[in-house]
PDB file of C-alpha atoms and ligand atoms in Angstrom:
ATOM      1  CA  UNK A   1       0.000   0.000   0.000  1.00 91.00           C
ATOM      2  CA  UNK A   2       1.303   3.524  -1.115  1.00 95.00           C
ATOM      3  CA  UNK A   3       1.268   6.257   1.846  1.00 94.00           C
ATOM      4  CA  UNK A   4      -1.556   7.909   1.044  1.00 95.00           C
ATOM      5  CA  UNK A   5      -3.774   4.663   0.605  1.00 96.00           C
ATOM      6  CA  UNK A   6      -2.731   4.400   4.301  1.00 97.00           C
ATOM      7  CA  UNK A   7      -3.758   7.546   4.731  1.00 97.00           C
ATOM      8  CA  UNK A   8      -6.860   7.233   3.490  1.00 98.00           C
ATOM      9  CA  UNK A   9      -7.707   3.888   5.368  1.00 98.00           C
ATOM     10  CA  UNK A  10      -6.720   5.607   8.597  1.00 98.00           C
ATOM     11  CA  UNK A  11      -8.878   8.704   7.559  1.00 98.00           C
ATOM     12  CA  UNK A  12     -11.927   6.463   7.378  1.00 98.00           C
ATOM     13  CA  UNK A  13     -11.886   4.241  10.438  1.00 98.00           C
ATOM     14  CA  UNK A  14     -11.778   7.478  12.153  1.00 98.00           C
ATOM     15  CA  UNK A  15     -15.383   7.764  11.087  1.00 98.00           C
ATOM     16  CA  UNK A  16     -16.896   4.945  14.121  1.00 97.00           C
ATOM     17  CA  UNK A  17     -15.909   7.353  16.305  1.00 98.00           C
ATOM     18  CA  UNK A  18     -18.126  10.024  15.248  1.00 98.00           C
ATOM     19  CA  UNK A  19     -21.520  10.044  17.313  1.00 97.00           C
ATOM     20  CA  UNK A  20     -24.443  10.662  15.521  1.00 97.00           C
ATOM     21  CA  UNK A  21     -26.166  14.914  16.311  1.00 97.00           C
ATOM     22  CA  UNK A  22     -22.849  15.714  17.357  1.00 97.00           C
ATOM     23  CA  UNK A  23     -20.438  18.793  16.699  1.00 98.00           C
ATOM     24  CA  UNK A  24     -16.474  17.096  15.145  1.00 98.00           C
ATOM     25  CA  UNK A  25     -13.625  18.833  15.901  1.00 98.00           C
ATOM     26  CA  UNK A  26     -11.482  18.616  12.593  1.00 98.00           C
ATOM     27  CA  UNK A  27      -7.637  18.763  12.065  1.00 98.00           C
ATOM     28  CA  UNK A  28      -5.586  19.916   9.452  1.00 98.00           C
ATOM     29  CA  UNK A  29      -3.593  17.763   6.728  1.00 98.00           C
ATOM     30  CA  UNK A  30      -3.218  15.038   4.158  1.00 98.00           C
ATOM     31  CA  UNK A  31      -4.636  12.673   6.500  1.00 98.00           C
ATOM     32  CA  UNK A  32      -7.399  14.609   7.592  1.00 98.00           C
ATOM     33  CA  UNK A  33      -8.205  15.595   4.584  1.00 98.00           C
ATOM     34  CA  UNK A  34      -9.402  11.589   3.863  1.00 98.00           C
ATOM     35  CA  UNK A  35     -11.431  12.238   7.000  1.00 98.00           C
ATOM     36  CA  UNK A  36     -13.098  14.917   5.665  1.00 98.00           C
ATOM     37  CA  UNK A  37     -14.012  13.191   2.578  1.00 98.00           C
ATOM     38  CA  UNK A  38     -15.225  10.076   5.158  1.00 98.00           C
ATOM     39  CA  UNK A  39     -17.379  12.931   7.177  1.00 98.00           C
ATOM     40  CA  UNK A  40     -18.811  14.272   3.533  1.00 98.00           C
ATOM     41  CA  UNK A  41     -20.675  11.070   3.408  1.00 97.00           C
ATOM     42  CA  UNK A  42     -22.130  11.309   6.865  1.00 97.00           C
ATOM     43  CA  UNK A  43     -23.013  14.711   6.551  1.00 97.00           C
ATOM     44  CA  UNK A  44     -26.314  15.008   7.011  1.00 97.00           C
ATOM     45  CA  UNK A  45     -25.961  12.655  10.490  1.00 97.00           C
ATOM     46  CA  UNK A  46     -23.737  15.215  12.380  1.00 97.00           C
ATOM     47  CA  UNK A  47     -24.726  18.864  13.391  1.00 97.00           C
ATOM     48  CA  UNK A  48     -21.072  20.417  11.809  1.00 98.00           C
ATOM     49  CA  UNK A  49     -17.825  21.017  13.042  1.00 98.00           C
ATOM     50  CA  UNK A  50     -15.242  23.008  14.332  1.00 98.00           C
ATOM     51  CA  UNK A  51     -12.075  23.224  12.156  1.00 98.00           C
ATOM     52  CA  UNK A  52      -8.673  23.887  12.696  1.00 98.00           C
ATOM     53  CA  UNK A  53      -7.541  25.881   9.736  1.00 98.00           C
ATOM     54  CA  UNK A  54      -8.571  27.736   6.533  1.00 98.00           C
ATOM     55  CA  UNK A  55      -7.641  25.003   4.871  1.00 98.00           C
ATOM     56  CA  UNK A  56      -9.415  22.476   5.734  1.00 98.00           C
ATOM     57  CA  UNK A  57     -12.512  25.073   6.599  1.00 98.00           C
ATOM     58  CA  UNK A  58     -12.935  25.276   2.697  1.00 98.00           C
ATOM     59  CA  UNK A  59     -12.572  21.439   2.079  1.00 98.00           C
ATOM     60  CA  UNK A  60     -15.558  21.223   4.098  1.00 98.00           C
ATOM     61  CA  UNK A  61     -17.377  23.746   3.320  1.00 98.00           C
ATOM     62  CA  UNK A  62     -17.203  22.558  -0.163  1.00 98.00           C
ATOM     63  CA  UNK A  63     -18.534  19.360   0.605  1.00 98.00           C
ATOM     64  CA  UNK A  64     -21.029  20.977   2.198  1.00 98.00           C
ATOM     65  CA  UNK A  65     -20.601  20.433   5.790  1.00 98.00           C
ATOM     66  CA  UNK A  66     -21.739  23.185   8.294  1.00 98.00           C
ATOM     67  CA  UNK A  67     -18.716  24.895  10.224  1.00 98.00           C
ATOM     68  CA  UNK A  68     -18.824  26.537  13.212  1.00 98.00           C
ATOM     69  CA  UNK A  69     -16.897  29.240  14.749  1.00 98.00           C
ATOM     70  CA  UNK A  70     -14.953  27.821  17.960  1.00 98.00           C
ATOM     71  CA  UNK A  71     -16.538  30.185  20.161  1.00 98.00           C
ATOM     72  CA  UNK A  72     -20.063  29.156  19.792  1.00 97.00           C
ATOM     73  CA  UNK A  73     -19.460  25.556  20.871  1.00 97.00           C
ATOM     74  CA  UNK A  74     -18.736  24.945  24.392  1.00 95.00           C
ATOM     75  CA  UNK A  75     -17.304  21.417  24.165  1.00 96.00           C
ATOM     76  CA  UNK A  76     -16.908  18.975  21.403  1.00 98.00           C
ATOM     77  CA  UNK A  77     -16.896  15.004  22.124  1.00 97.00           C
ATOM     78  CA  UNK A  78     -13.859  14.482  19.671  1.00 98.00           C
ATOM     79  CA  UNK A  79     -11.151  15.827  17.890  1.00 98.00           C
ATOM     80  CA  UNK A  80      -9.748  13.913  14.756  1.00 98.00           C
ATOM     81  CA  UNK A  81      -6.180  14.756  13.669  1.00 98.00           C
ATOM     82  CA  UNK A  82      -3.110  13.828  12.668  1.00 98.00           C
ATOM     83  CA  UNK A  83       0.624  14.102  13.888  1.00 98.00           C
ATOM     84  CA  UNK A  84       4.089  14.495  12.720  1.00 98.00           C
ATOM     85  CA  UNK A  85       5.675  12.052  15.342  1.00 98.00           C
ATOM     86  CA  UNK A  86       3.516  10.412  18.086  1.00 98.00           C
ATOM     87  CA  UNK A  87       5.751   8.198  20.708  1.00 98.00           C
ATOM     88  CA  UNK A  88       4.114   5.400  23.474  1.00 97.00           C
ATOM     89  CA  UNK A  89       2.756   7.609  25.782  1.00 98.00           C
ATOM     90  CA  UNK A  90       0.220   9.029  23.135  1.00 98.00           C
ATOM     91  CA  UNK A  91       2.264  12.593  23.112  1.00 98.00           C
ATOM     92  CA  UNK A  92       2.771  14.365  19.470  1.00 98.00           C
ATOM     93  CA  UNK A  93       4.778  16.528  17.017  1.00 98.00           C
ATOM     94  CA  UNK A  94       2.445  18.244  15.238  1.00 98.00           C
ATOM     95  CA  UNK A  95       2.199  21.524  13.058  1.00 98.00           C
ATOM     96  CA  UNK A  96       4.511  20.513   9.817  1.00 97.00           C
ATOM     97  CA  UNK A  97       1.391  22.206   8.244  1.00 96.00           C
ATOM     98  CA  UNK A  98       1.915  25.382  10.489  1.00 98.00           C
ATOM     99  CA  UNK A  99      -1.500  25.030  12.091  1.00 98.00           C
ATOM    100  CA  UNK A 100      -0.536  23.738  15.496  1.00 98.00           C
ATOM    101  CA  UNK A 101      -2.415  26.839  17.168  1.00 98.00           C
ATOM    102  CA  UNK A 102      -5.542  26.453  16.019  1.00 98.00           C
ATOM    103  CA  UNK A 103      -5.178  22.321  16.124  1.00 98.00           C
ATOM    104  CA  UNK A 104      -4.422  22.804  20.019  1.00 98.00           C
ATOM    105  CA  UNK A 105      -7.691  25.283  20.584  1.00 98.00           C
ATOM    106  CA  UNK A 106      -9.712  22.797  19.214  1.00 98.00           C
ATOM    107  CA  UNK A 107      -8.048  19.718  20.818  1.00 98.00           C
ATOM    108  CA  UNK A 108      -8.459  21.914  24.316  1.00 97.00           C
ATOM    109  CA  UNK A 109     -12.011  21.644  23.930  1.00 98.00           C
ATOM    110  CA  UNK A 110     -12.231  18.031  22.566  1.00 98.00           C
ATOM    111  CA  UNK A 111     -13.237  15.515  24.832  1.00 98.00           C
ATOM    112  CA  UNK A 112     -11.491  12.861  23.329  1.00 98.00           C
ATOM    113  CA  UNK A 113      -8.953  13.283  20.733  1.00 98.00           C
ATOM    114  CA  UNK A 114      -8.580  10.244  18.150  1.00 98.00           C
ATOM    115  CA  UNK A 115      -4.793  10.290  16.303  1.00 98.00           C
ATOM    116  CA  UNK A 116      -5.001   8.685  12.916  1.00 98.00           C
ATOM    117  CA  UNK A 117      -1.685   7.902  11.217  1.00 98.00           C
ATOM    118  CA  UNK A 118       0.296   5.559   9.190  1.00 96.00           C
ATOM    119  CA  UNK A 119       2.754   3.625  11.100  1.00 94.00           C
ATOM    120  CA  UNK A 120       5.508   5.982   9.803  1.00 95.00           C
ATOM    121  CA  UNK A 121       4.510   8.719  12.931  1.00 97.00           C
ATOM    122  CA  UNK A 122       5.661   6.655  15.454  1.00 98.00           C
ATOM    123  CA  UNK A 123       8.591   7.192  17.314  1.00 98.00           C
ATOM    124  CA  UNK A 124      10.281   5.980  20.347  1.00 97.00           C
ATOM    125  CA  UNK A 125      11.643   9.568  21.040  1.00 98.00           C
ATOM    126  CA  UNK A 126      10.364  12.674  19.522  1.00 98.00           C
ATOM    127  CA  UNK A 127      12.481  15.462  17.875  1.00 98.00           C
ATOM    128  CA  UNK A 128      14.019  13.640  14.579  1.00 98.00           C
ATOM    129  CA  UNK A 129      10.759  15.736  12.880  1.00 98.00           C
ATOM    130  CA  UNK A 130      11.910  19.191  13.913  1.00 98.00           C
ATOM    131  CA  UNK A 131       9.779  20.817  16.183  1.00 98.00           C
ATOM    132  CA  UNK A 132       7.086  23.984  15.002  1.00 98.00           C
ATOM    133  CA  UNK A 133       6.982  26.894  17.005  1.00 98.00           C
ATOM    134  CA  UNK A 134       4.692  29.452  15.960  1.00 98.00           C
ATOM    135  CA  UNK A 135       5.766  33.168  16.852  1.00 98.00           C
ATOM    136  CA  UNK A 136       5.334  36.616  16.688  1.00 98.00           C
ATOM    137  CA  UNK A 137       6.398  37.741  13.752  1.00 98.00           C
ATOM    138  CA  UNK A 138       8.712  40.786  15.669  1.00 98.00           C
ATOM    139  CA  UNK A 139       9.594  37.656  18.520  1.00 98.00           C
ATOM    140  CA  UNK A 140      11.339  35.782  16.188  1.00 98.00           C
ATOM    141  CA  UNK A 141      15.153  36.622  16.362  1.00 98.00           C
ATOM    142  CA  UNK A 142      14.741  37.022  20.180  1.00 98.00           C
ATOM    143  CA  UNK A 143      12.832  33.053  20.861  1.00 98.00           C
ATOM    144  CA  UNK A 144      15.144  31.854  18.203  1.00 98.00           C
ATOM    145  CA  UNK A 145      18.102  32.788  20.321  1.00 98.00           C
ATOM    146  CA  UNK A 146      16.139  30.960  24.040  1.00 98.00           C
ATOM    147  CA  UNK A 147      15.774  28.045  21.467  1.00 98.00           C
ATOM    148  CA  UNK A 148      19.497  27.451  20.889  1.00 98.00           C
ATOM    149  CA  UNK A 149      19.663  27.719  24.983  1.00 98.00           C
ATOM    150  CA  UNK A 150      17.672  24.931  24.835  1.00 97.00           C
ATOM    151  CA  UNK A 151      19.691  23.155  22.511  1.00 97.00           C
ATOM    152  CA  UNK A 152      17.735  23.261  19.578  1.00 98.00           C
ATOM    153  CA  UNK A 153      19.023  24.400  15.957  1.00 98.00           C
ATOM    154  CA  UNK A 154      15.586  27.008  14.728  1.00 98.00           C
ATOM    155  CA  UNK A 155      15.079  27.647  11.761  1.00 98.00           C
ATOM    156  CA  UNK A 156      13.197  30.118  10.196  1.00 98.00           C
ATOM    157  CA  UNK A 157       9.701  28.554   7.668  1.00 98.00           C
ATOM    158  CA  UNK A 158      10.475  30.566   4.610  1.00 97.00           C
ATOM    159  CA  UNK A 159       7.649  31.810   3.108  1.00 97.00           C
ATOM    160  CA  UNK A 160       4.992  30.671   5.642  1.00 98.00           C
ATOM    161  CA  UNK A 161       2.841  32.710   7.223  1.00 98.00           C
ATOM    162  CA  UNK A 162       0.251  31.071   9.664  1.00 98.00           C
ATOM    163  CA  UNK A 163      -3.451  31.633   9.472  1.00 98.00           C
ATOM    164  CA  UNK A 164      -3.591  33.896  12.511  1.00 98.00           C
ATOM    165  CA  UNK A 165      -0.411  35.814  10.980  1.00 98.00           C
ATOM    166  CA  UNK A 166       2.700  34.779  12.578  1.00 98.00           C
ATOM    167  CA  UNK A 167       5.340  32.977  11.682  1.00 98.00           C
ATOM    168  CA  UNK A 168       6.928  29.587  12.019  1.00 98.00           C
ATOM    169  CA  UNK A 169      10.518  28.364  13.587  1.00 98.00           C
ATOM    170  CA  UNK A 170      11.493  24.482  13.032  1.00 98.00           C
ATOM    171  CA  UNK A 171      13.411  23.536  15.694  1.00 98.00           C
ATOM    172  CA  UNK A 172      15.793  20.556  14.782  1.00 98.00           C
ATOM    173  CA  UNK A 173      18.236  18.344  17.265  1.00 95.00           C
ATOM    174  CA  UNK A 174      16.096  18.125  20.042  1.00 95.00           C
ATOM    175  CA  UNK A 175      15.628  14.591  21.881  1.00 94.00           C
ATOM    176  CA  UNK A 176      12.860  14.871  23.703  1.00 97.00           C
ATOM    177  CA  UNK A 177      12.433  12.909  26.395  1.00 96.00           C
ATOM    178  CA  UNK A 178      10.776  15.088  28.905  1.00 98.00           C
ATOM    179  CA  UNK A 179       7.489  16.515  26.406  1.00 98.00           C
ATOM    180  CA  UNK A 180       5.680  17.936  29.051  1.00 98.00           C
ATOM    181  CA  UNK A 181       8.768  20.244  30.633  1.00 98.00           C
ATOM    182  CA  UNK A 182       9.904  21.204  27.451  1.00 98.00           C
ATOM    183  CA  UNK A 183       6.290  22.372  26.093  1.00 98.00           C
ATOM    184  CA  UNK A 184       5.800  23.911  29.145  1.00 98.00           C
ATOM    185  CA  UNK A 185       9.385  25.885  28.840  1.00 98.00           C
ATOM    186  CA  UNK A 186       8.804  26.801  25.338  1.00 98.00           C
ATOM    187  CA  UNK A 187       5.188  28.082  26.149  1.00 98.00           C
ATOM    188  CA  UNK A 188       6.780  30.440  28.157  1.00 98.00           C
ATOM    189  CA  UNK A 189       8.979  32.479  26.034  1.00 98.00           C
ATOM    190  CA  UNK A 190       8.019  35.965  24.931  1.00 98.00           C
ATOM    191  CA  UNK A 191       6.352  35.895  21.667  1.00 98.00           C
ATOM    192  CA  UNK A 192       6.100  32.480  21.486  1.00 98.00           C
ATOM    193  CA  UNK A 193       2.096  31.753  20.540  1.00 98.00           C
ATOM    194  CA  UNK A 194       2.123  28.046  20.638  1.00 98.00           C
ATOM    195  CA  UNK A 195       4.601  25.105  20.667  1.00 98.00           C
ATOM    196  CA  UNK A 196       3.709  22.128  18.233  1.00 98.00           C
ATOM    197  CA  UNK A 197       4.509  19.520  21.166  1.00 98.00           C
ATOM    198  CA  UNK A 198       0.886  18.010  21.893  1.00 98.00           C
ATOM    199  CA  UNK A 199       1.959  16.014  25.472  1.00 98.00           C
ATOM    200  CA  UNK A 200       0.092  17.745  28.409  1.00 97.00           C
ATOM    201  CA  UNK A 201      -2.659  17.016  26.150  1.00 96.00           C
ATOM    202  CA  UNK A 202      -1.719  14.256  24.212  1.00 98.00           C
ATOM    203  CA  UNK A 203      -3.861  11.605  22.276  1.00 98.00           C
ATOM    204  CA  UNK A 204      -6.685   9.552  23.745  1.00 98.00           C
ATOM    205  CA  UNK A 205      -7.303   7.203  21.068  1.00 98.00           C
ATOM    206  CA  UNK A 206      -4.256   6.519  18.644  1.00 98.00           C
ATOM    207  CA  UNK A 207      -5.387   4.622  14.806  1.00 98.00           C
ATOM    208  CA  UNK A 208      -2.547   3.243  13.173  1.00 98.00           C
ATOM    209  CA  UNK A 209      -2.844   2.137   9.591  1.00 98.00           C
ATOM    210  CA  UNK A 210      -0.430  -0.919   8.839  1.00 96.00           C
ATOM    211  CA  UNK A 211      -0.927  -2.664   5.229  1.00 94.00           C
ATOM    212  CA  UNK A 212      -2.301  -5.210   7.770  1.00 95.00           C
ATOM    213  CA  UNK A 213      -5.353  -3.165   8.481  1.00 96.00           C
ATOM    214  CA  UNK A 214      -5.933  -0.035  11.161  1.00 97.00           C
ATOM    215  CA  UNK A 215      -4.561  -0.831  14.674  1.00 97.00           C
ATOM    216  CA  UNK A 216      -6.411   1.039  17.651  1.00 98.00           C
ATOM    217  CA  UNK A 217      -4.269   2.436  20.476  1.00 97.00           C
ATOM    218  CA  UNK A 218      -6.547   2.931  23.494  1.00 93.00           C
TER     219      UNK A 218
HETATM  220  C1  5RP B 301      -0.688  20.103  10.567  1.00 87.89           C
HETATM  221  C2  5RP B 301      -0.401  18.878  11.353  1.00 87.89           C
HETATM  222  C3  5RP B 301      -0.640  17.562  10.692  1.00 87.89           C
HETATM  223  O1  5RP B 301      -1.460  16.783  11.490  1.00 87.89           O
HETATM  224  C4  5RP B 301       0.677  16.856  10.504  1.00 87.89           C
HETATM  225  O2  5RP B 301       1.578  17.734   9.814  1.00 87.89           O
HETATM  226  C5  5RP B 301       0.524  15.549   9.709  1.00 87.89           C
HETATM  227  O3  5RP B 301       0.138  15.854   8.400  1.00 87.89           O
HETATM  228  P1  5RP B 301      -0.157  14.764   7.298  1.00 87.89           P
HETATM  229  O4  5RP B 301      -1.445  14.116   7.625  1.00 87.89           O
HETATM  230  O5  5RP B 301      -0.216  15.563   6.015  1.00 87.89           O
HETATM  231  O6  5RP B 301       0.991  13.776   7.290  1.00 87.89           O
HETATM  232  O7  5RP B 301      -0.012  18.910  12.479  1.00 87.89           O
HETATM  233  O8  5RP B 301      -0.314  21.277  11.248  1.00 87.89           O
END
């Protein structure tokens, strides 16, 4: 099976998860996007969702899937997305598509949030896929330099501007062994808006697609 058929399988098992009446968080990426397709078919069994970014707002709107804005829904039962790197304890790289802000506002209000990936994501450490860190556009010399204190190598996402307007550092040669502490110390530097390590709120559900079929995590 090719990567994206994996994909795709992944991107459709997602679908038992979905209750019927009820309001899907949505992620953002080549994975979701086969989940998107898989909720265009169910559409008229779920109220909407809440998406992640404006480009995966248009994919369903086109199919014709109501969207609501994230402040008009108090809590959502799940989240579907994807991931970079995910390691055993269900914590994630995420944001190689520079919408790790938005993906972690929506996960925050998910009740349960279902990982789909091929087996390729997972890792025993995280930090081989560099690490996103969204910033303030005028921030980003300045958190660069606390990332190389840290031990990481940033560099700058040519070109990329995020959908709430900032920018994007990759952070390469971390190990990370300690996700929570190092979120937690990245969160905290000026002008930083949000770290792409998902681990004090990790996964609840993880669905690995294998040429085998689609594993479940729990
Ligand atoms: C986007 C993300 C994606 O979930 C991650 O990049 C995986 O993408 P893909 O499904 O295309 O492999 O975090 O910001």
């Amino acid at each position: 099976m090719t990567q994206d058929e994996l994909k795709k399988a992944v991107g459709w098992a997602a679908l038992k998860y979905v209750k019927p009446n009820s309001i899907v968080g949505v992620g953002t990426g080549s994975t979701v996007a086969h989940f998107i397709d898989a909720l265009g078919s169910i559409k008229h069994q779920i109220e909407g969702v809440v998406s992640s970014s404006d480009i995966s707002t248009a994919k369903l709107k086109n199919l014709g899937i109501p969207v609501f804005d994230c402040n008009a829904v108090d809590m959502l039962d799940i989240y579907v997305d994807s991931a970079d790197e995910i390691n055993e304890q269900k914590q994630m790289i995420k944001g190689g598509g520079a919408a790790l802000t938005r993906e972690k506002i929506v996960a925050a209000i998910a009740d349960k949030f279902v990982c789909i990936i091929d087996e390729s994501k997972q890792v025993s450490v995280l930090g081989k896929f560099p690490l996103p860190v969204e910033v303030i556009p005028m921030a980003r010399s300045a958190v660069a330099r606390e990332l190389v204190k840290l031990g990481g190598l940033p560099e700058y996402r040519q070109n990329v501007i995020t959908d709430n307007g900032n920018e994007i550092l990759d952070v390469h040669n971390l190990q990370i062994v300690d996700a929570i502490a190092l979120e937690n110390t990245v969160n905290c530097i000026a002008g930083v808006v949000s770290v792409g390590l998902f681990a004090n709120r990790g996964a609840d559900v993880v669905l690995v697609a294998t040429a085998d079929g689609v594993r479940v995590i729990e």
